[in-house]
Coordinates of C-alpha atoms and ligand atoms in Angstrom, one line a residue:
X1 CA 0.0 0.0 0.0
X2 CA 1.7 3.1 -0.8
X3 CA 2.0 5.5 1.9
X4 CA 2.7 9.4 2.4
X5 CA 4.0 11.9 5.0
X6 CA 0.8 14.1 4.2
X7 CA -1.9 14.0 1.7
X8 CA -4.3 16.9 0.3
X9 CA -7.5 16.8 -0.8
X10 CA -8.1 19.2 -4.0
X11 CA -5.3 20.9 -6.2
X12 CA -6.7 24.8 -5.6
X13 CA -4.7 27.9 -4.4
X14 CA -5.1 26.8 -0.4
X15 CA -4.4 22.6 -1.3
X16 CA -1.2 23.8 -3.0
X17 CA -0.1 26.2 0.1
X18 CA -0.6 23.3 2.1
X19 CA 1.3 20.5 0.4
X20 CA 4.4 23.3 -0.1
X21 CA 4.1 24.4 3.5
X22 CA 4.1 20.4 4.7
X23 CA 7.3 20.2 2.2
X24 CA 8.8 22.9 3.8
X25 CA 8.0 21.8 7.3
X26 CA 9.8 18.9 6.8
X27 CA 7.2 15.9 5.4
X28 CA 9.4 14.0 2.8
X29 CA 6.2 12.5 0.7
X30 CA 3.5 14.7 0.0
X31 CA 0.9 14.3 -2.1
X32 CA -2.2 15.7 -3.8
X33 CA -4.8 14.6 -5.2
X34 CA -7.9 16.0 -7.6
X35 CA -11.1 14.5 -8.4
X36 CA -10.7 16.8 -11.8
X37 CA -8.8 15.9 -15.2
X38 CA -4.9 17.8 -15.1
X39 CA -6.8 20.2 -17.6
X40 CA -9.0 21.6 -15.0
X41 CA -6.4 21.6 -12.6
X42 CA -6.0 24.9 -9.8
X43 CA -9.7 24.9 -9.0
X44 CA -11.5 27.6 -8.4
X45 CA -8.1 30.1 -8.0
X46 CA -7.5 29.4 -11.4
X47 CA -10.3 31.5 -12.1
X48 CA -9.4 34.4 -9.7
X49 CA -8.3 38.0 -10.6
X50 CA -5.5 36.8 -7.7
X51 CA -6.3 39.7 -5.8
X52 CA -5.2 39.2 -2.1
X53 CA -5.8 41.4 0.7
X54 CA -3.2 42.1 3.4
X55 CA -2.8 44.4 5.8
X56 CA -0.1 46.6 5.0
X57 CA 1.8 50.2 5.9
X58 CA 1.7 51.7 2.9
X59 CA 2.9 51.9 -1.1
X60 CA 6.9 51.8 -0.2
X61 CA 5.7 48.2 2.2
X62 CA 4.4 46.0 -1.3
X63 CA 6.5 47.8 -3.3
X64 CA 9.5 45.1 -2.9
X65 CA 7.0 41.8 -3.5
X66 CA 5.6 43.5 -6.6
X67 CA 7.0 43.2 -10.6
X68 CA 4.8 46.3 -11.8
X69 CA 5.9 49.3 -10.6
X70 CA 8.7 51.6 -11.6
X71 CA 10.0 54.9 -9.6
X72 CA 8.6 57.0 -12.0
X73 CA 5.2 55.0 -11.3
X74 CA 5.3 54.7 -8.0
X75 CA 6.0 58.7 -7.4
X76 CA 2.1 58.9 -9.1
X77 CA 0.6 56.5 -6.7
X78 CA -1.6 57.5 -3.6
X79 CA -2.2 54.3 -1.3
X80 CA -3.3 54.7 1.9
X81 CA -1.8 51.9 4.2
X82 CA -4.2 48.9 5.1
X83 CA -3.8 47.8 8.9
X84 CA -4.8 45.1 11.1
X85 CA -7.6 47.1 12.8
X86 CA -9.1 47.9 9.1
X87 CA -8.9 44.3 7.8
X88 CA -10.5 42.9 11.1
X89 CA -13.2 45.8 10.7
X90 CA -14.2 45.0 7.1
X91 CA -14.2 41.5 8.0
X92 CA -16.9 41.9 11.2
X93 CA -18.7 44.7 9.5
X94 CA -19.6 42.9 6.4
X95 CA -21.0 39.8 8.4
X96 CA -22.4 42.1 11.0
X97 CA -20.5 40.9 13.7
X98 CA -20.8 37.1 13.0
X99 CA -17.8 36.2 12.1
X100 CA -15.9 34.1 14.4
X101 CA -13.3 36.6 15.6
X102 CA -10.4 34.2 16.4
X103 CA -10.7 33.0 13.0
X104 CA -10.8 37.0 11.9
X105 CA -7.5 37.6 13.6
X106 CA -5.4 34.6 12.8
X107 CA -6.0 35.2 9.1
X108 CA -5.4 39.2 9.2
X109 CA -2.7 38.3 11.6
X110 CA -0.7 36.1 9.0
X111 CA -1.9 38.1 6.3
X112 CA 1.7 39.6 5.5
X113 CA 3.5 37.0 6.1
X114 CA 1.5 34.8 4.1
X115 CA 1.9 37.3 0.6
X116 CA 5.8 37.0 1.6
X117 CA 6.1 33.3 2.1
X118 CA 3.7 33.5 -1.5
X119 CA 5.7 35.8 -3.1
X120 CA 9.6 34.2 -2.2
X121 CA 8.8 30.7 -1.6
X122 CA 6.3 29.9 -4.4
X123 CA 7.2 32.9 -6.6
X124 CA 4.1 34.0 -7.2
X125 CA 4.3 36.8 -9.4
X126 CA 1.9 39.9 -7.5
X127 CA 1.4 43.1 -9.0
X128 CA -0.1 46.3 -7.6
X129 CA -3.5 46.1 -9.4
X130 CA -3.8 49.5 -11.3
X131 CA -7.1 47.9 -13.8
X132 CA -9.1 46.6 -10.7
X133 CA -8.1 48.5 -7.7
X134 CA -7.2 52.5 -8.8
X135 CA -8.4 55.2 -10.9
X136 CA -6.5 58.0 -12.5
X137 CA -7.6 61.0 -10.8
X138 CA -5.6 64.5 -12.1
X139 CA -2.7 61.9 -13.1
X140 CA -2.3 60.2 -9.9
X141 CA -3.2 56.8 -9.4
X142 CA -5.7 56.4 -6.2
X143 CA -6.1 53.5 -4.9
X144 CA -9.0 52.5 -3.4
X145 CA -10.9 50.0 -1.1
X146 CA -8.4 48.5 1.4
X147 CA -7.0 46.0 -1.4
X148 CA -4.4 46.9 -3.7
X149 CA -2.4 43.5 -4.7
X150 CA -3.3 41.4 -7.7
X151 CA -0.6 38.8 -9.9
X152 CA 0.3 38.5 -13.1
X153 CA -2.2 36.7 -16.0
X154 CA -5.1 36.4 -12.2
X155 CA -5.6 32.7 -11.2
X156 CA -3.9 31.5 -14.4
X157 CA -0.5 33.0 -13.1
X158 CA -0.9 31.9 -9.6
X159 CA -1.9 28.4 -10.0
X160 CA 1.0 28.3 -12.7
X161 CA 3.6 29.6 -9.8
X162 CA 2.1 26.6 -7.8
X163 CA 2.6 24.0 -10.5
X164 CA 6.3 24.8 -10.4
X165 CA 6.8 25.2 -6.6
X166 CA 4.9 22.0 -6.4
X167 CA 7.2 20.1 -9.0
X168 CA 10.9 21.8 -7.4
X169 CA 9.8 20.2 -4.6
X170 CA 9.2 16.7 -5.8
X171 CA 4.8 16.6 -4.8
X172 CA 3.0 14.4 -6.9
X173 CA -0.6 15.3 -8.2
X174 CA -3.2 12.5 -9.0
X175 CA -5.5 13.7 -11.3
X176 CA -9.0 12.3 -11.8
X177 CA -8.4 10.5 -8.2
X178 CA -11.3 11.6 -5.5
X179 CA -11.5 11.4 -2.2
X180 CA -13.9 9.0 -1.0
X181 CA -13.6 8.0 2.4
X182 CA -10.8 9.0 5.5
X183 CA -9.4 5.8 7.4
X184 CA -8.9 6.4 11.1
X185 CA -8.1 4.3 14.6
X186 CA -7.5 6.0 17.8
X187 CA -4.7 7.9 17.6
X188 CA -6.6 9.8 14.2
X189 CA -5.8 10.1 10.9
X190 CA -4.4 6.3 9.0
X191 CA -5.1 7.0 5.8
X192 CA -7.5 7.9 2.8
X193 CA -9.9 6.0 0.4
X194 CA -9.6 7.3 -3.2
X195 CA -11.5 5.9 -6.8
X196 CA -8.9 6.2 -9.8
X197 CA -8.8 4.3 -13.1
X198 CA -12.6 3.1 -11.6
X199 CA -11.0 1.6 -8.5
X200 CA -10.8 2.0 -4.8
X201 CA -7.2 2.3 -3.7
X202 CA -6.4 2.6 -0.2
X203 CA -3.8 5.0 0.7
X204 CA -1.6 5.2 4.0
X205 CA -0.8 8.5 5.5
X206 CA -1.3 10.1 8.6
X207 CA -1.9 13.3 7.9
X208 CA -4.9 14.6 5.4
X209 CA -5.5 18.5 4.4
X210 CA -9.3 18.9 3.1
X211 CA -9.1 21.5 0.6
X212 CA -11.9 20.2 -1.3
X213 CA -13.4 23.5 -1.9
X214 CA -17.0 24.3 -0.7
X215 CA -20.9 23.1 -2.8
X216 CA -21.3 25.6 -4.9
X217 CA -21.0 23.6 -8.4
X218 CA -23.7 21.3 -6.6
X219 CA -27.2 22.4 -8.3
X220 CA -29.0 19.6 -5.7
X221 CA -26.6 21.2 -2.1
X222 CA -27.5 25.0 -3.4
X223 CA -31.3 24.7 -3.0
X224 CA -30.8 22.2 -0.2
X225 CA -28.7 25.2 2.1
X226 CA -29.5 28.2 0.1
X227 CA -32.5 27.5 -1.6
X228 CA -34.5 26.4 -4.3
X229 CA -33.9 29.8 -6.3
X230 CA -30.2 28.9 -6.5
X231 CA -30.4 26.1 -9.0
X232 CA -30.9 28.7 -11.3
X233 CA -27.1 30.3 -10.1
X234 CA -24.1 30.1 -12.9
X235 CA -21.4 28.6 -11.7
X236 CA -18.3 31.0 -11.5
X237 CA -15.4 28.4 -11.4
X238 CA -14.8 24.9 -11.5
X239 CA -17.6 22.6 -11.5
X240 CA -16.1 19.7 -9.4
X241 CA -16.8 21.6 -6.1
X242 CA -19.4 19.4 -4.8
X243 CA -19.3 19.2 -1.3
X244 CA -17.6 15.6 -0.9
X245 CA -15.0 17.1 1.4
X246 CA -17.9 17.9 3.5
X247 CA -19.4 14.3 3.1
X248 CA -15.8 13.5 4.2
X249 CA -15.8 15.1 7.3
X250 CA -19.3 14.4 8.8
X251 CA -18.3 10.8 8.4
X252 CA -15.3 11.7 10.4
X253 CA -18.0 13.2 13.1
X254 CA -16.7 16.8 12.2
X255 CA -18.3 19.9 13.5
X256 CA -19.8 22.2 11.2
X257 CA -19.4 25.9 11.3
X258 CA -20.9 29.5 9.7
X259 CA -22.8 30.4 7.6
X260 CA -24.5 27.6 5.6
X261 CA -27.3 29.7 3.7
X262 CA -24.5 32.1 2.8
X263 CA -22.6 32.4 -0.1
X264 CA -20.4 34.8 -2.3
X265 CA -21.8 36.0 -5.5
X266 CA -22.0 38.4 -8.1
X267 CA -22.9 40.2 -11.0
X268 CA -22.0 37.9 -13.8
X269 CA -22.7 37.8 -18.0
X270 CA -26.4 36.6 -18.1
X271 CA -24.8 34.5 -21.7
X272 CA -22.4 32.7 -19.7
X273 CA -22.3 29.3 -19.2
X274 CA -24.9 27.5 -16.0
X275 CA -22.7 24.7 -15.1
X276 CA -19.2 26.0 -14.6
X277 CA -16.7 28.6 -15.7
X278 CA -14.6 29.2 -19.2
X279 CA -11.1 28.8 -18.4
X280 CA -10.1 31.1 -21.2
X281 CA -12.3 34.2 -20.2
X282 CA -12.3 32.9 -16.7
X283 CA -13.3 35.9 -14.3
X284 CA -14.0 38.7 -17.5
X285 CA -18.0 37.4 -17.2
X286 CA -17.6 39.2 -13.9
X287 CA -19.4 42.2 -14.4
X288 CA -18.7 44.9 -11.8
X289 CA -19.5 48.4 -13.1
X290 CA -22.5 49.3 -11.1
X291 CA -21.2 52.0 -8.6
X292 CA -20.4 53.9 -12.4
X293 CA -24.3 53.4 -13.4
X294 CA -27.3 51.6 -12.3
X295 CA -28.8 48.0 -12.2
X296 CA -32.7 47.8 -13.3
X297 CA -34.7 44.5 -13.2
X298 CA -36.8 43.3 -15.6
X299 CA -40.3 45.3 -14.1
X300 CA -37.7 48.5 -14.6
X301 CA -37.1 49.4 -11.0
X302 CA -34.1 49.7 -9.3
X303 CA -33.6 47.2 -6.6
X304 CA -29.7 47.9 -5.0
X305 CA -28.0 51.2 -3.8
X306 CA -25.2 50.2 -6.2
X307 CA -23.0 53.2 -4.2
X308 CA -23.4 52.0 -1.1
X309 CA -19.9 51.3 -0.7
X310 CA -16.8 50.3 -2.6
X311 CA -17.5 47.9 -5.0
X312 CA -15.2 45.2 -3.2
X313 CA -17.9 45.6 -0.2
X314 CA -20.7 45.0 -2.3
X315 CA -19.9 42.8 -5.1
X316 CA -20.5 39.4 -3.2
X317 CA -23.3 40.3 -2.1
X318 CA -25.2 41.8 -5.1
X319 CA -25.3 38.7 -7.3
X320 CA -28.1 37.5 -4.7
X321 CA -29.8 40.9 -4.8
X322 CA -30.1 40.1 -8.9
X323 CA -30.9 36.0 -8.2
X324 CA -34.1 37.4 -6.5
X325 CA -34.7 39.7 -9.4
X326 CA -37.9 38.4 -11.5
X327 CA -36.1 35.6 -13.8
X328 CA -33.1 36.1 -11.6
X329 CA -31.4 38.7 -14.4
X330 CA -31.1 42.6 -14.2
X331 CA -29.7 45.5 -16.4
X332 CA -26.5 47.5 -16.0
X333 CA -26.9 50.4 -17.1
X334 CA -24.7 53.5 -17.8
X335 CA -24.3 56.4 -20.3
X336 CA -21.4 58.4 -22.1
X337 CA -20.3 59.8 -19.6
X338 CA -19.1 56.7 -17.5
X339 CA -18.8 54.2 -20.6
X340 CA -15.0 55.3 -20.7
X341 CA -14.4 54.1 -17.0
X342 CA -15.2 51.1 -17.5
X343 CA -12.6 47.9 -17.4
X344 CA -11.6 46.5 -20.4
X345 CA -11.4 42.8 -19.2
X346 CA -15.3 42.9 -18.5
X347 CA -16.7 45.1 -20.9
X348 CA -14.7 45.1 -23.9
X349 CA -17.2 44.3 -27.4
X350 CA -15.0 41.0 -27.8
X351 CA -15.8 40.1 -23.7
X352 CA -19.5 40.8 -23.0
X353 CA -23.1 42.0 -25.3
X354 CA -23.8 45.5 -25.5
X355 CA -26.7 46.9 -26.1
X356 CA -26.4 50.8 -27.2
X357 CA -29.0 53.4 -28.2
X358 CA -28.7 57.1 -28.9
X359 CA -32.1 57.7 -26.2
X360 CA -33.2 56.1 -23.0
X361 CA -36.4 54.7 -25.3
X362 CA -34.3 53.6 -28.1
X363 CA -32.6 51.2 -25.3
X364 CA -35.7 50.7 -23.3
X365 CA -37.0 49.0 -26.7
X366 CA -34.2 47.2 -27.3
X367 CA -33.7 45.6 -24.0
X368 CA -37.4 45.0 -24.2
X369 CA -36.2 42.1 -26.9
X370 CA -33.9 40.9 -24.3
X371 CA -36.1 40.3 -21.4
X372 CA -37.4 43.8 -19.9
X373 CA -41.4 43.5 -19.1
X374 CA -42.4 47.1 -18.0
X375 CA -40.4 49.5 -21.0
X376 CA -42.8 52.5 -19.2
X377 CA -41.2 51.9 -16.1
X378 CA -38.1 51.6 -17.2
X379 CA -37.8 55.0 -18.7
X380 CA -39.7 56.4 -15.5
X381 CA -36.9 55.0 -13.0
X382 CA -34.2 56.7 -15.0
X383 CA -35.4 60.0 -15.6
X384 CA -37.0 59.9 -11.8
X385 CA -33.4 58.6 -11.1
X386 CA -32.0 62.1 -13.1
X387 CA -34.3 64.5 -11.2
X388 CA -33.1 63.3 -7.8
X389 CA -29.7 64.0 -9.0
X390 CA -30.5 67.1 -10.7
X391 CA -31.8 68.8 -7.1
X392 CA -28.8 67.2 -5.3
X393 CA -26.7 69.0 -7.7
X394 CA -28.8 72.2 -7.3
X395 CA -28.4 72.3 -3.4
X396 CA -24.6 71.0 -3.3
X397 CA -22.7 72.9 -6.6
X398 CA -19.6 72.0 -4.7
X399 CA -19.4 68.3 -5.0
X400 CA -17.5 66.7 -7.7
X401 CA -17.5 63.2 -9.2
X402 CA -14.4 61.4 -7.6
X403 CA -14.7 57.0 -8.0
X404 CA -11.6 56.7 -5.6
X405 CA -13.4 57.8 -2.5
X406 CA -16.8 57.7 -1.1
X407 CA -17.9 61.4 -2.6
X408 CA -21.5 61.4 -1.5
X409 CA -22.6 62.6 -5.2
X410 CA -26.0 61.0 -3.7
X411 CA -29.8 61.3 -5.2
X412 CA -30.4 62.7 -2.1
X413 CA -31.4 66.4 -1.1
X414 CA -33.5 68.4 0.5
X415 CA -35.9 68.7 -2.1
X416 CA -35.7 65.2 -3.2
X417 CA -35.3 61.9 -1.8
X418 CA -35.6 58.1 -3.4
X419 CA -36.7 55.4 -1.9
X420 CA -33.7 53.3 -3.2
X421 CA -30.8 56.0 -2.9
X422 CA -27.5 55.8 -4.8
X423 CA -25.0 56.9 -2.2
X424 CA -21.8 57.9 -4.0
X425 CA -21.1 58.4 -7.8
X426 CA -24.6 59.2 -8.6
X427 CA -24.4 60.9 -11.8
X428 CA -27.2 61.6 -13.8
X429 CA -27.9 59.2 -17.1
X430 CA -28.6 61.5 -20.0
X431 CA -25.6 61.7 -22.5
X432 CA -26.0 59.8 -25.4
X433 CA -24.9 56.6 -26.2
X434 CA -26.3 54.2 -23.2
X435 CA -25.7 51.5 -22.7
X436 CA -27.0 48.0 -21.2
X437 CA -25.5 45.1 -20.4
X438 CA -27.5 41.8 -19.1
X439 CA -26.3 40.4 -15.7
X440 CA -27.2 37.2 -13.7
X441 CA -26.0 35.9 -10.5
X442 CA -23.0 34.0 -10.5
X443 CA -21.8 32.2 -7.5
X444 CA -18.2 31.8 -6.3
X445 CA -17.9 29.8 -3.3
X446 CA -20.2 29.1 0.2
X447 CA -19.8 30.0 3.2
X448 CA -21.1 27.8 5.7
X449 CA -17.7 24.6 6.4
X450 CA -16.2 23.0 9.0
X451 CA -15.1 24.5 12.5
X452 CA -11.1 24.6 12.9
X453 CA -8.6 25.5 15.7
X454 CA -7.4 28.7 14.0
X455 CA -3.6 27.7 15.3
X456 CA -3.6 24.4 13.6
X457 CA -6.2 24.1 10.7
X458 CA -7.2 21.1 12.6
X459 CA -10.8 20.1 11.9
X460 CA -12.6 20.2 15.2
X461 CA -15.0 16.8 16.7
X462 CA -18.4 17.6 17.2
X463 CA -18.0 14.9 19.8
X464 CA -15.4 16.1 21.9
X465 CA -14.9 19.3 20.5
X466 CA -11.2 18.6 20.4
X467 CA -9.2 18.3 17.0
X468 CA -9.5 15.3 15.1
X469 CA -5.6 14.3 15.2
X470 CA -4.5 14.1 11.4
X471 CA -7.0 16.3 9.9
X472 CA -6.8 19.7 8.4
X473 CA -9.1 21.7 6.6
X474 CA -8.4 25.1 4.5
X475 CA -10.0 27.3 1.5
X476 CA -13.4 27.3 1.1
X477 CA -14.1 24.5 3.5
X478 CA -13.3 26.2 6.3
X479 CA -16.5 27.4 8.4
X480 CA -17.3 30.8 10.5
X481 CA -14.8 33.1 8.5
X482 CA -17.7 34.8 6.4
X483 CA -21.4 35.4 6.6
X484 CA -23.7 37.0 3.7
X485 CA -20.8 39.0 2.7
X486 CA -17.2 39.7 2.1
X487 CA -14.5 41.9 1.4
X488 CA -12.8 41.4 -1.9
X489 CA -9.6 39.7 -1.8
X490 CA -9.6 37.3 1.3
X491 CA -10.5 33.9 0.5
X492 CA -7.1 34.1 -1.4
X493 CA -5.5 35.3 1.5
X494 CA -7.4 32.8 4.0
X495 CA -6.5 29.6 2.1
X496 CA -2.6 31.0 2.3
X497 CA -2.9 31.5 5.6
X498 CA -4.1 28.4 7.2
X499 CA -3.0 26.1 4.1
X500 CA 0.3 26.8 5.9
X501 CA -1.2 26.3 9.4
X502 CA -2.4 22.9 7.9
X503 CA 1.2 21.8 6.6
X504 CA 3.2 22.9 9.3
X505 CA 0.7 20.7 11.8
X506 CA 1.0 17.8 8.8
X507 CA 4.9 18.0 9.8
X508 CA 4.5 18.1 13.2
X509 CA 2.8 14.6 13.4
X510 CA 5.0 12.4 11.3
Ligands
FAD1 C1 -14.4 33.6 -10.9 C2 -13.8 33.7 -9.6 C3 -13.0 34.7 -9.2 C4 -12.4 34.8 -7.9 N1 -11.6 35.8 -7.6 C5 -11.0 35.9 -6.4 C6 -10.0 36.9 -6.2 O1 -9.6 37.6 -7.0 N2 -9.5 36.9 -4.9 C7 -9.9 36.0 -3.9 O2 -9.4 36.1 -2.8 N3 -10.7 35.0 -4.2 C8 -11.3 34.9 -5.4 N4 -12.2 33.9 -5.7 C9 -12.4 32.9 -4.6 C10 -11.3 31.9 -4.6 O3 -11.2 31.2 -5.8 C11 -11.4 30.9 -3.5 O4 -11.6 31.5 -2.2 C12 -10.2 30.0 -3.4 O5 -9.6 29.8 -4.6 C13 -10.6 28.7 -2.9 O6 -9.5 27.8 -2.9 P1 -9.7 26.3 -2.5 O7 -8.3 25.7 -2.6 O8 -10.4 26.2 -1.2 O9 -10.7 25.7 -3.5 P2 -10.5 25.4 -5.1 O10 -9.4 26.2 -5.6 O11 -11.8 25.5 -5.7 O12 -9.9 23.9 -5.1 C14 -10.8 22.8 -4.7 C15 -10.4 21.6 -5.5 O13 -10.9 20.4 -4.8 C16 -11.1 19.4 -5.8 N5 -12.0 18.4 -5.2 C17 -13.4 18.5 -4.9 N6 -13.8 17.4 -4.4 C18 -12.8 16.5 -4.4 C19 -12.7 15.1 -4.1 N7 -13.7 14.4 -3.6 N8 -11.5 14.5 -4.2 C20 -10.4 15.2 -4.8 N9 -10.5 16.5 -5.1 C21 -11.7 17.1 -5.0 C22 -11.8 20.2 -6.9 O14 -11.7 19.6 -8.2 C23 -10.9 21.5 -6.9 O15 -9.9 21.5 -7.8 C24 -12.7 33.8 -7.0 C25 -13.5 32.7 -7.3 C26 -14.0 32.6 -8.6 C27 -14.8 31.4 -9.0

């Protein structure tokens, strides 16, 4: 029977930081394996923009980790420094004070170290992410909303930097190999059942890392824990997430953890694909340029303050907003004035539909062909939507447009108040072209996983509520770290962080 130091479940971004961490810890056979053919390999990171937040003190802090940035460059950028006490904040505050802070703490704790271990050890190559993250206001580039670090080529350029780390340091992959069953005695962890080439082969090892990823690609688990409307989700990424390493754990008498009706999920090309991602356009169906415009459903109303905050506070949570639009779709909408701000990897003509008109009826007829049901309504909610901003405008001359900060351009004033404000960058739609684009929801990953001991990534019993000796659990799995929403940027950073944990505690017990 062959046997290993440590194995790990599921060949993603957090699996890979594991198996390198166990390596470097000082396991001398490590291996991982993948329910998915090599073509599909990375999982759901290969799919990411690889942005990763961090706390950190400032532009002259990330400037030695990133590939990007000249001195010429960097004397035009303004970044405000990220700290421990702002990470932990946007954490709590997006799940309204649910998360489980321990968890919170250990992962903005080892956030810096994690990016350096990331960018020396695996040579992942980041860059300061001037497309995503900062606008050019009067020539200097602002960066905004607490996240500034991206890599090279996204997901495809991460999970490529694992690949090679993975092969310097002699770990296998088995590919089309899933995880079926964990062995135990006693004392823990013995070893792991796996089907490949249509058998079951027993392996030993003492050690396991579930990095499986969470249930999202699981049609049946989605209206199960979310609800029946979510069947009708796309999937973002990969579709092998399926919940087995769940199915895994609760045979193992694991305790489960979070938020289990919760998910991340967003604004995502209504044409794309139901059942999983396109690993060529990967995250460009992503389709984040609300805060610029407006979303409309298909009865013509408005239904999201889409300024309520930075988009990388909103974004996971808006793609559920739209699921519970009528046929689960909505409009983007926008007009000349904002067209030119926004990204080229989403809404370039060869990445995404367009629909353009020289009046707001002209486009109010044509989106009619593409879904809309109340045209009359439509039209109404913008120009209602225009005289809002007009009497703002009126009453405050003095504000100006500015996309890096919260600028309070609202529809709100004295004279006139909506019942759905737009908070910041409310500008009015009435330059001609506009333009539509049709969005769905598109879900990333789930919330709800397994309870862990934040030191150790080991998966907790419900039984005894100790760790279950042997078994680790990172990524997506991982329970109590997020509820109904997120800030952009950490479930990168998370799987780093107690991947890591996970390896080191895999080198500890052999
Ligand atoms: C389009 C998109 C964009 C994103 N952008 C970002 C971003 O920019 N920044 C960020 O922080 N996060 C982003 N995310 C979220 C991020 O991808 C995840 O938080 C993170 O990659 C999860 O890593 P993981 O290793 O837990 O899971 P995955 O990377 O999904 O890996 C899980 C692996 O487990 C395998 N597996 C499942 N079941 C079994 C089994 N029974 N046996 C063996 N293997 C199995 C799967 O095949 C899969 O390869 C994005 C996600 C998507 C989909």
């Amino acid at each position: 029977m062959a046997s290993f130091d440590c194995i790990v479940v599921g060949s993603g971004h957090a699996g890979s930081s594991a198996a390198l961490s166990a390596v470097e810890a000082g396991c001398q056979k490590v291996l991982v394996i993948d329910k998915c053919p090599a073509h599909w390999i990375g999982g759901n990171g290969y799919f990411t923009a690889g942005a990763h937040r961090t706390v950190h003190n400032g532009l002259e802090d990330l400037l030695p980790i990133v590939t990007n940035v000249s001195a010429e460059l960097a004397s035009r950028i303004d970044m405000d420094p990220y700290t421990r006490d702002d990470f932990i904040s946007d954490i709590m505050r997006l799940s309204q004070g649910k998360s489980e802070k321990t968890l919170v703490e250990t992962v903005v704790d080892h956030s810096r170290s994690a990016i350096e271990w990331l960018a020396r050890s695996v040579k992942v190559p980041f860059t300061l992410s001037f497309n995503r993250q900062a606008y050019d206001v009067g020539g200097r580039q602002k960066f905004w909303g607490g996240m500034s670090l991206s890599v090279e080529e996204g997901g495809k350029g991460l999970i490529a930097a694992h690949q090679r780390a993975l092969k310097d340091r002699g770990v296998g992959i088995w590919f089309e190999t899933k995880a079926v069953a964990l062995n135990v005695n006693e004392g823990g962890i013995t070893g792991i059942t796996v089907e490949k080439d249509g058998q079951r082969v027993e392996l030993m090892t003492s050690n396991v890392v579930l990095a499986a990823g969470g249930f999202e690609a699981s049609s049946e688990l989605r209206a199960r824990y979310l609800g029946e409307g979510w069947r009708n989700a796309r999937v973002r990424g990969t579709p092998y997430n399926t919940g087995d390493g769940f199915s895994l754990a609760r045979m193992m008498g694991a305790k489960f953890a979070g938020d289990w009706q919760g998910c991340h999920s967003t604004a995502w090309d209504a044409n794309a694909a139901a059942d999983a991602g396109e690993r060529g356009l990967t995250n460009q169906f992503t389709k984040s340029g609300y805060p610029l415009g407006i979303m409309i459903n298909t009865n013509g109303n408005r239904f999201v303050d889409e300024g309520e905050d930075f988009r990388n506070y909103t974004y996971a949570k808006f793609g559920r907003a739209i699921l519970e639009q009528p046929g689960g779709v909505a409009f983007q909408i926008w007009d000349a004035k904002m067209i030119p701000h926004l990204r080229k990897e989403e809404y370039d003509d060869n990445v995404v539909e367009k629909i353009l008109a020289d009046t707001v009826e002209e486009l109010a007829d044509k989106i009619a062909k593409k879904g809309l049901n109340d045209s009359e309504a439509f039209i109404q909610t913008i120009y209602t939507f225009n005289d809002a901003i007009r009497q703002h405008r009126a009453e405050f001359p003095e504000t100006t447009w500015d996309p890096a900060v919260k600028d309070n351009l609202t529809t709100q004033s004295s004279s006139m108040q909506l019942t759905l404000p737009k908070s910041n960058w409310a500008l009015s739609l009435d330059e001609a072209p506009f333009l539509a684009v049709k969005v769905a929801c598109g879900i990333t990953f789930t919330f709800g996983g397994l309870a862990i001991d934040p030191q150790t990534a080991g998966v907790i019993s419900e039984e005894t509520g100790k760790a279950i000796a042997g078994l680790y659990c990172t990524g997506e799995m991982v329970g109590g770290l997020f509820y109904g929403n997120y800030p952009g940027g950490s479930g990168l950073t998370a799987g780093a962080v107690f991947g890591r944990k996970a390896g080191q505690s895999a080198a500890n017990r052999i």
